[in-house]
Coordinates of C-alpha atoms in Angstrom, one line a residue:
X1 CA 28.5 22.4 2.9
X2 CA 25.8 25.1 3.1
X3 CA 26.2 27.9 0.6
X4 CA 24.3 30.4 2.8
X5 CA 24.8 33.4 0.6
X6 CA 23.3 31.7 -2.5
X7 CA 19.9 33.4 -2.4
X8 CA 21.3 36.8 -1.8
X9 CA 23.8 36.3 -4.7
X10 CA 20.9 35.1 -6.9
X11 CA 19.0 38.3 -6.2
X12 CA 22.1 40.5 -6.6
X13 CA 22.9 38.9 -9.9
X14 CA 19.4 39.2 -11.1
X15 CA 19.3 42.9 -10.2
X16 CA 22.5 43.6 -12.1
X17 CA 21.0 41.8 -15.0
X18 CA 17.7 43.8 -15.0
X19 CA 18.9 47.2 -13.7
X20 CA 22.2 47.7 -15.4
X21 CA 25.8 48.4 -14.3
X22 CA 24.8 51.1 -11.8
X23 CA 23.7 48.4 -9.4
X24 CA 27.0 46.6 -9.3
X25 CA 30.1 47.8 -7.5
X26 CA 32.4 46.5 -10.3
X27 CA 34.6 49.2 -11.7
X28 CA 34.5 50.4 -15.3
X29 CA 38.1 49.2 -15.8
X30 CA 36.8 45.6 -15.5
X31 CA 35.5 45.8 -19.0
X32 CA 38.3 47.8 -20.6
X33 CA 39.3 44.8 -22.9
X34 CA 35.7 44.3 -24.2
X35 CA 34.9 45.2 -27.7
X36 CA 32.9 48.5 -27.8
X37 CA 30.2 46.9 -29.9
X38 CA 29.6 44.1 -27.5
X39 CA 27.9 45.0 -24.2
X40 CA 29.6 43.6 -21.1
X41 CA 26.7 41.5 -20.1
X42 CA 27.0 39.4 -23.2
X43 CA 30.3 37.8 -22.1
X44 CA 30.7 34.9 -19.7
X45 CA 33.2 36.7 -17.6
X46 CA 30.5 39.3 -16.5
X47 CA 29.6 39.3 -12.8
X48 CA 26.0 38.2 -13.5
X49 CA 27.4 34.7 -14.2
X50 CA 29.5 34.3 -11.1
X51 CA 26.9 32.1 -9.4
X52 CA 26.6 29.9 -12.5
X53 CA 30.3 29.3 -12.5
X54 CA 30.4 28.6 -8.8
X55 CA 27.7 25.9 -9.1
X56 CA 28.9 24.3 -12.3
X57 CA 32.6 24.6 -11.9
X58 CA 34.2 21.5 -10.3
X59 CA 35.8 22.6 -7.0
X60 CA 39.6 22.9 -6.9
X61 CA 42.2 23.2 -9.6
X62 CA 42.9 19.5 -9.9
X63 CA 41.0 16.3 -9.3
X64 CA 42.0 12.7 -8.6
X65 CA 39.2 10.6 -10.1
X66 CA 37.9 7.1 -9.6
X67 CA 36.6 6.0 -13.0
X68 CA 33.5 3.8 -13.3
X69 CA 33.3 2.4 -16.8
X70 CA 29.8 0.9 -17.5
X71 CA 29.7 -2.1 -19.8
X72 CA 26.4 -2.6 -21.8
X73 CA 26.1 -6.3 -22.5
X74 CA 23.0 -6.3 -24.8
X75 CA 20.3 -4.1 -26.1
X76 CA 20.0 -1.1 -28.5
X77 CA 22.4 1.1 -26.5
X78 CA 25.4 -1.3 -26.9
X79 CA 28.0 -0.2 -29.4
X80 CA 29.2 -3.3 -31.1
X81 CA 32.0 -1.5 -32.9
X82 CA 34.0 -0.8 -29.7
X83 CA 34.9 -2.3 -26.4
X84 CA 34.6 -1.2 -22.8
X85 CA 38.4 -1.1 -22.6
X86 CA 38.6 1.3 -25.6
X87 CA 35.8 3.4 -24.0
X88 CA 37.8 3.4 -20.8
X89 CA 40.9 4.7 -22.5
X90 CA 39.0 7.5 -24.1
X91 CA 37.5 8.6 -20.8
X92 CA 41.1 8.6 -19.4
X93 CA 42.1 10.8 -22.2
X94 CA 39.3 13.2 -21.5
X95 CA 40.4 13.5 -17.9
X96 CA 44.0 14.0 -18.8
X97 CA 43.0 16.8 -21.2
X98 CA 41.9 18.7 -18.1
X99 CA 45.2 18.0 -16.4
X100 CA 43.5 15.6 -13.9
X101 CA 44.4 12.0 -13.0
X102 CA 42.6 8.7 -12.8
X103 CA 43.8 7.0 -9.6
X104 CA 41.9 3.8 -10.2
X105 CA 39.0 2.4 -12.3
X106 CA 36.6 -0.5 -12.6
X107 CA 34.6 -1.9 -15.5
X108 CA 31.1 -3.2 -14.5
X109 CA 28.2 -4.6 -16.5
X110 CA 25.1 -2.4 -16.5
X111 CA 21.9 -3.7 -15.1
X112 CA 19.6 -0.9 -16.2
X113 CA 20.3 2.8 -16.9
X114 CA 16.7 3.5 -15.7
X115 CA 17.4 2.3 -12.1
X116 CA 19.0 4.5 -9.5
X117 CA 21.8 2.1 -8.8
X118 CA 22.5 1.4 -12.6
X119 CA 24.3 -1.8 -11.5
X120 CA 23.0 -5.0 -10.0
X121 CA 23.4 -5.8 -6.3
X122 CA 26.5 -7.9 -6.6
X123 CA 28.3 -5.5 -8.9
X124 CA 27.3 -2.5 -6.8
X125 CA 28.9 -4.2 -3.8
X126 CA 32.1 -4.7 -5.9
X127 CA 32.0 -1.0 -6.7
X128 CA 31.6 0.0 -3.1
X129 CA 34.6 -2.1 -2.1
X130 CA 36.7 -0.6 -5.0
X131 CA 35.9 3.0 -4.0
X132 CA 36.6 2.3 -0.3
X133 CA 40.0 1.0 -1.2
X134 CA 41.1 4.3 -2.7
X135 CA 39.2 6.8 -0.6
X136 CA 42.4 8.4 0.6
X137 CA 43.6 9.1 -3.0
X138 CA 40.3 9.8 -4.9
X139 CA 38.7 13.2 -4.6
X140 CA 35.7 12.5 -6.9
X141 CA 33.9 9.9 -9.0
X142 CA 33.8 9.9 -12.8
X143 CA 30.9 7.9 -14.2
X144 CA 32.0 7.2 -17.8
X145 CA 28.7 7.4 -19.5
X146 CA 26.7 10.1 -21.3
X147 CA 24.4 11.8 -18.8
X148 CA 23.3 10.5 -15.5
X149 CA 19.8 11.4 -14.2
X150 CA 19.6 13.7 -11.2
X151 CA 18.5 10.9 -8.9
X152 CA 21.5 8.8 -10.0
X153 CA 24.0 11.6 -9.5
X154 CA 22.5 12.4 -6.1
X155 CA 22.5 8.7 -5.0
X156 CA 26.2 8.2 -5.9
X157 CA 27.2 11.4 -4.3
X158 CA 25.5 10.5 -1.1
X159 CA 26.7 6.9 -1.2
X160 CA 30.4 7.8 -1.6
X161 CA 30.4 11.2 0.0
X162 CA 32.2 13.0 -2.8
X163 CA 31.4 14.8 -6.1
X164 CA 30.2 12.6 -9.0
X165 CA 30.7 13.7 -12.6
X166 CA 29.3 12.2 -15.8
X167 CA 30.9 12.3 -19.2
X168 CA 28.8 15.2 -20.4
X169 CA 30.1 17.4 -17.5
X170 CA 33.7 16.5 -18.2
X171 CA 33.3 17.4 -21.8
X172 CA 31.7 20.7 -20.8
X173 CA 34.7 21.4 -18.5
X174 CA 37.1 20.8 -21.4
X175 CA 35.0 23.2 -23.6
X176 CA 35.2 25.8 -20.9
X177 CA 39.0 25.3 -20.5
X178 CA 39.7 25.5 -24.2
X179 CA 37.4 28.4 -25.2
X180 CA 39.6 31.4 -25.9
X181 CA 37.6 33.7 -28.2
X182 CA 34.5 35.6 -27.4
X183 CA 32.4 33.5 -29.8
X184 CA 33.7 30.2 -28.3
X185 CA 33.0 31.3 -24.8
X186 CA 29.5 32.4 -25.7
X187 CA 28.8 29.1 -27.4
X188 CA 30.1 27.1 -24.5
X189 CA 28.0 29.1 -22.1
X190 CA 24.9 28.3 -24.2
X191 CA 25.9 24.6 -24.5
X192 CA 26.1 24.2 -20.7
X193 CA 22.7 25.8 -20.0
X194 CA 20.5 22.6 -20.4
X195 CA 22.8 20.7 -18.0
X196 CA 23.0 23.7 -15.6
X197 CA 19.2 24.1 -15.7
X198 CA 18.7 20.5 -14.9
X199 CA 21.0 20.8 -11.8
X200 CA 19.0 23.7 -10.5
X201 CA 15.7 22.1 -11.3
X202 CA 14.0 22.6 -7.9
X203 CA 16.1 20.3 -5.8
X204 CA 17.9 21.3 -2.7
X205 CA 21.3 19.8 -3.4
X206 CA 23.2 20.1 -6.7
X207 CA 24.2 16.6 -7.8
X208 CA 27.9 16.1 -8.3
X209 CA 28.9 19.0 -6.1
X210 CA 29.3 19.8 -2.4
X211 CA 26.9 22.8 -2.7
X212 CA 23.5 23.0 -1.1
X213 CA 21.1 25.7 -2.3
X214 CA 19.9 27.7 0.8
X215 CA 16.2 28.1 0.7
X216 CA 16.0 26.4 -2.7
X217 CA 12.8 24.7 -1.7
X218 CA 10.9 28.0 -1.7
X219 CA 8.8 28.8 -4.7
X220 CA 10.2 32.4 -4.7
X221 CA 13.9 31.2 -5.1
X222 CA 13.0 28.6 -7.7
X223 CA 11.2 31.2 -9.8
X224 CA 14.2 33.5 -9.4
X225 CA 16.5 30.7 -10.6
X226 CA 14.4 30.1 -13.6
X227 CA 14.2 33.8 -14.4
X228 CA 17.9 34.2 -14.3
X229 CA 18.4 31.2 -16.6
X230 CA 15.9 32.6 -19.1
X231 CA 17.6 36.0 -19.0
X232 CA 21.0 34.3 -19.4
X233 CA 19.9 32.3 -22.3
X234 CA 18.2 35.3 -24.0
X235 CA 21.4 37.4 -23.7
X236 CA 23.7 34.6 -24.9
X237 CA 21.4 34.0 -28.0
X238 CA 21.3 37.7 -28.7
X239 CA 25.1 38.0 -28.7
X240 CA 25.5 34.8 -30.8
X241 CA 22.8 36.0 -33.3
X242 CA 24.9 39.1 -33.9
X243 CA 28.0 37.0 -34.6
X244 CA 25.9 34.7 -36.8
X245 CA 24.6 37.7 -38.7
X246 CA 28.2 38.9 -39.3
X247 CA 29.2 35.4 -40.5
X248 CA 26.2 35.3 -42.8
X249 CA 27.3 38.6 -44.4
X250 CA 30.8 37.1 -44.9
X251 CA 29.3 33.9 -46.5
X252 CA 27.1 36.0 -48.9
X253 CA 30.3 37.9 -49.8
X254 CA 32.1 34.7 -50.6
X255 CA 29.2 33.4 -52.6
X256 CA 29.0 36.7 -54.6
X257 CA 32.7 36.5 -55.3
X258 CA 32.3 32.7 -56.1
X259 CA 34.7 31.6 -53.4
X260 CA 33.9 28.0 -52.6
X261 CA 34.3 26.4 -49.2
X262 CA 35.4 22.9 -48.0
X263 CA 34.1 21.9 -44.6
X264 CA 36.5 19.5 -42.8
X265 CA 34.8 17.4 -40.1
X266 CA 35.8 14.4 -38.0
X267 CA 36.1 12.8 -34.6
X268 CA 38.0 15.0 -32.1
X269 CA 41.8 14.8 -32.4
X270 CA 41.6 13.0 -35.8
X271 CA 44.0 15.4 -37.4
X272 CA 41.7 17.9 -39.1
X273 CA 43.8 21.0 -38.3
X274 CA 47.1 19.3 -39.3
X275 CA 45.6 18.2 -42.6
X276 CA 44.3 21.7 -43.4
X277 CA 47.7 23.1 -42.6
X278 CA 49.3 20.6 -45.0
X279 CA 46.8 21.4 -47.7
X280 CA 47.2 25.2 -47.4
X281 CA 50.7 25.7 -46.1
X282 CA 49.2 28.1 -43.5
X283 CA 52.0 28.5 -41.0
X284 CA 49.7 30.3 -38.5
X285 CA 47.9 27.1 -37.8
X286 CA 49.1 25.4 -34.6
X287 CA 47.7 21.8 -34.4
X288 CA 47.6 20.4 -30.9
X289 CA 47.5 16.7 -29.9
X290 CA 44.6 17.0 -27.5
X291 CA 40.8 16.5 -27.5
X292 CA 38.7 19.5 -28.6
X293 CA 41.7 21.7 -29.4
X294 CA 39.4 23.5 -32.0
X295 CA 36.3 25.2 -30.7
X296 CA 36.2 28.1 -33.2
X297 CA 35.3 28.0 -36.9
X298 CA 38.4 29.1 -38.8
X299 CA 38.9 29.4 -42.6
X300 CA 42.1 28.9 -44.5
X301 CA 42.7 29.6 -48.2
X302 CA 44.2 27.0 -50.6
X303 CA 44.3 26.1 -54.3
X304 CA 43.2 23.0 -56.2
X305 CA 45.1 21.5 -59.1
X306 CA 43.0 23.5 -61.6
X307 CA 44.0 26.7 -59.7
X308 CA 40.6 27.3 -58.3
X309 CA 40.8 28.9 -54.8
X310 CA 38.9 27.4 -51.9
X311 CA 38.5 28.0 -48.2
X312 CA 39.1 25.0 -45.9
X313 CA 36.8 25.4 -42.9
X314 CA 38.2 23.9 -39.6
X315 CA 35.4 22.8 -37.3
X316 CA 34.9 21.4 -33.8
X317 CA 35.4 17.6 -33.4
X318 CA 32.6 15.1 -32.7
X319 CA 32.7 12.6 -29.9
X320 CA 30.6 9.6 -28.8
X321 CA 28.2 9.3 -25.8
X322 CA 27.2 13.0 -25.5
X323 CA 23.9 14.5 -26.7
X324 CA 24.0 15.9 -30.2
X325 CA 22.4 19.0 -28.7
X326 CA 25.8 19.8 -27.2
X327 CA 27.4 20.1 -30.6
X328 CA 24.2 21.7 -31.9
X329 CA 24.8 24.6 -29.5
X330 CA 27.7 25.6 -31.8
X331 CA 25.4 27.1 -34.4
X332 CA 28.2 28.8 -36.3
X333 CA 29.9 25.4 -36.8
X334 CA 26.7 23.9 -38.2
X335 CA 26.0 26.8 -40.5
X336 CA 29.5 26.7 -42.0
X337 CA 29.2 22.9 -42.5
X338 CA 25.7 23.2 -44.1
X339 CA 26.7 26.1 -46.4
X340 CA 29.9 24.4 -47.6
X341 CA 30.3 23.2 -51.2
X342 CA 32.3 20.1 -50.3
X343 CA 32.3 18.0 -47.1
X344 CA 35.5 16.1 -46.1
X345 CA 35.3 13.5 -43.3
X346 CA 38.8 13.0 -41.7
X347 CA 39.5 9.8 -39.8
X348 CA 42.4 8.8 -37.6
X349 CA 42.8 5.2 -39.0
X350 CA 45.7 4.6 -36.7
X351 CA 43.3 4.8 -33.7
X352 CA 42.2 1.4 -32.4
X353 CA 38.6 2.7 -32.2
X354 CA 38.6 4.2 -35.7
X355 CA 35.5 2.1 -36.8
X356 CA 33.4 3.3 -33.9
X357 CA 34.6 6.8 -34.4
X358 CA 33.6 6.8 -38.0
X359 CA 30.0 5.7 -37.2
X360 CA 29.7 8.3 -34.4
X361 CA 30.6 11.1 -36.9
X362 CA 28.2 9.8 -39.6
X363 CA 25.4 9.3 -37.1
X364 CA 25.8 12.9 -35.8
X365 CA 26.1 14.4 -39.3
X366 CA 22.8 12.7 -40.2
X367 CA 21.1 14.0 -37.1
X368 CA 22.2 17.6 -38.0
X369 CA 20.0 17.5 -41.1
X370 CA 22.7 18.6 -43.6
X371 CA 21.8 18.9 -47.3
X372 CA 21.5 15.5 -48.9
X373 CA 23.8 16.4 -51.8
X374 CA 26.5 17.4 -49.4
X375 CA 26.3 14.2 -47.4
X376 CA 26.1 12.0 -50.5
X377 CA 29.2 13.5 -52.0
X378 CA 31.2 13.5 -48.8
X379 CA 34.9 12.6 -49.2
X380 CA 36.3 10.1 -46.7
X381 CA 39.9 10.7 -45.7
X382 CA 41.9 8.0 -43.9
X383 CA 44.5 10.2 -42.1
X384 CA 47.6 9.2 -40.1
X385 CA 48.3 6.4 -42.5
X386 CA 52.0 6.7 -41.7
X387 CA 51.2 5.3 -38.2
X388 CA 49.4 2.3 -39.7
X389 CA 51.1 -1.1 -40.3
X390 CA 51.5 -1.8 -44.0
X391 CA 49.2 -4.8 -43.8
X392 CA 46.4 -2.5 -42.6
X393 CA 46.6 0.0 -45.4
X394 CA 43.5 -1.0 -47.3
X395 CA 39.9 0.2 -47.3
X396 CA 38.5 -3.1 -46.0
X397 CA 40.9 -3.2 -43.1
X398 CA 39.7 0.1 -41.7
X399 CA 36.1 -0.1 -42.8
X400 CA 36.6 2.7 -45.4
X401 CA 34.8 3.3 -48.6
X402 CA 36.4 1.9 -51.7
X403 CA 37.2 5.4 -53.0
X404 CA 38.6 6.7 -49.6
X405 CA 41.8 8.8 -49.8
X406 CA 44.7 7.6 -47.6
X407 CA 46.7 10.6 -46.3
X408 CA 49.4 11.6 -43.8
X409 CA 49.4 15.3 -42.9
X410 CA 52.9 15.0 -41.3
X411 CA 54.4 13.0 -44.2
X412 CA 52.5 14.9 -46.9
X413 CA 51.2 11.6 -48.3
X414 CA 48.1 11.5 -50.5
X415 CA 47.6 15.3 -50.4
X416 CA 47.6 15.8 -54.2
X417 CA 45.1 12.9 -54.6
X418 CA 42.9 14.6 -52.0
X419 CA 43.0 17.9 -53.8
X420 CA 42.0 16.2 -57.1
X421 CA 39.1 14.5 -55.4
X422 CA 38.0 17.8 -53.8
X423 CA 38.2 19.4 -57.3
X424 CA 36.0 16.7 -58.9
X425 CA 33.4 16.9 -56.1
X426 CA 33.4 20.7 -56.2
X427 CA 32.8 20.7 -60.0
X428 CA 29.9 18.3 -59.5
X429 CA 28.3 20.1 -56.6
X430 CA 28.6 23.7 -57.9
X431 CA 28.2 23.4 -61.6
X432 CA 31.6 24.8 -62.3
X433 CA 32.8 23.7 -65.7
X434 CA 36.2 23.6 -67.5
X435 CA 36.2 25.4 -70.9
X436 CA 38.6 26.3 -73.6
X437 CA 37.7 29.8 -74.9
X438 CA 39.3 31.5 -77.9
X439 CA 40.2 35.1 -77.1
X440 CA 42.1 37.9 -78.9
X441 CA 45.5 38.7 -77.6
X442 CA 45.5 41.7 -75.4
X443 CA 41.8 42.0 -75.6
X444 CA 39.2 42.9 -72.9
X445 CA 38.0 39.3 -72.9
X446 CA 41.2 37.9 -71.4
X447 CA 41.2 40.5 -68.7
X448 CA 37.6 39.7 -67.9
X449 CA 38.4 36.0 -67.6
X450 CA 41.3 36.6 -65.2
X451 CA 39.0 38.7 -63.1
X452 CA 35.9 36.6 -63.1
X453 CA 37.0 33.0 -63.7
X454 CA 40.0 30.8 -63.0
X455 CA 42.5 30.8 -65.8
X456 CA 44.7 27.7 -65.7
X457 CA 46.9 28.5 -68.6
X458 CA 47.1 30.0 -72.1
X459 CA 48.2 28.4 -75.4
X460 CA 48.7 29.9 -78.8
X461 CA 45.9 29.5 -81.3
X462 CA 47.4 27.4 -84.1
X463 CA 45.0 28.8 -86.7
X464 CA 45.6 32.5 -86.0
X465 CA 48.5 34.1 -84.1
X466 CA 46.3 37.0 -83.1
X467 CA 44.3 34.7 -80.8
X468 CA 45.0 32.6 -77.7
X469 CA 43.1 29.7 -76.2
X470 CA 42.3 30.2 -72.5
X471 CA 41.8 27.1 -70.4
X472 CA 39.5 28.2 -67.6
X473 CA 37.1 27.0 -64.9
X474 CA 34.0 29.1 -64.7
X475 CA 30.7 29.1 -63.0
X476 CA 27.4 29.0 -65.0
X477 CA 26.5 32.6 -63.9
X478 CA 29.9 34.0 -64.8
X479 CA 29.8 32.3 -68.2
X480 CA 26.4 33.8 -68.9
X481 CA 27.7 37.2 -68.1
X482 CA 30.7 36.6 -70.3
X483 CA 28.4 35.7 -73.2
X484 CA 26.2 38.7 -72.6
X485 CA 29.2 41.1 -72.6
X486 CA 31.2 39.6 -75.4
X487 CA 28.7 38.6 -78.1
X488 CA 31.2 37.1 -80.6
X489 CA 33.0 34.3 -78.7
X490 CA 34.3 31.0 -79.6
X491 CA 34.2 28.1 -77.0
X492 CA 36.2 25.2 -78.2
X493 CA 35.0 22.7 -75.5
X494 CA 32.0 22.7 -73.2

């Protein structure tokens, strides 16, 4: 289908971008719900981005997909911890997350990802026959691998006469569907730019869609496309930089007030949100049984056994077979993880692919260049243990570390042990120490400790009834200030 008005809309969109709102016919009421401190052009809903949505959005409200599941037999790209059948099931779940359906599927061995066909001649003929048998029910092809090259997308679209989507694009669509807050929408818009830019990369037809760019072969149109993409990226980064600056101010405030954070990471739908809710009792949290339910960074207060307050940070889930750069677009997530005092890796050990999921998360965490101390002290949590047969409830059965904590967020199993482990790692990573300090009853010292440290409990001083012994957890900097302010002190333990 020829999208004849594309070039005109490109120019109109570009003029709105460069010349301001006076050029567009949109009414002021269109932006009534936008925060006053955020210009309208920084939001994905703005008219400048209508073309981008038209080209990247999959046509229609629902799709019936034929799923092609590649099987890598040998080589460095093969994942020996999983199977094609398990990969197929995850791809089905991705599609169902969008409310779409898989009408049929086929698993085929890959000949070469570098070739246009991907499959050998015999398997390609099998594929053609399988697609022909369900042409009346399938509306699109889903190629269940990371990212197909432009020539591959174009070849399969032309061969089967219907849109072709790879795994990267399906994940992008889920992100777009689940992004609710301003920050999430901005980050998704930035995450899709590399994929979108590749689709517009000087070719006439957009792979995986029924749209043909009118006049896209001309240098003028291509230059305009590139300029719009550059302007779009610049505006998105400007808006996100402002949000990141605000988050940085909040983090500095937390550090100043010595509020420690625990970043909770894991494969998508492993139960991170449910576990944080169980640890904190935060009734406002609404865990959902779906992939990528969490796209925003959220913090939730809780207490450890020694009464130290911490913030549990809920983060976006990881997933296999997508570029790390997709997750890296969520800069706020990475910053909160990197700045955390403790890192908790949550696993769904009831999932049949739990071993492969674990390696995916560890690999992507290493690629994100997190602080070595944070990675080395990471706590492994084997969650959903209540759904595991009794015979499987051991570290070796689920490829877990010997010191892994087994939990169930729904049955409240293992939560106290997890809090104890977080407490121990926190003390080691931050330099917090537990002390017994002798203080006069009703004195300024005790008031200071309540304000600047974590007082666990008090007990009478058996040598002098005028004094108490305060059991506290205190940071090195706070203890130095205490010594400076109260010269004559007695510390019973160090």
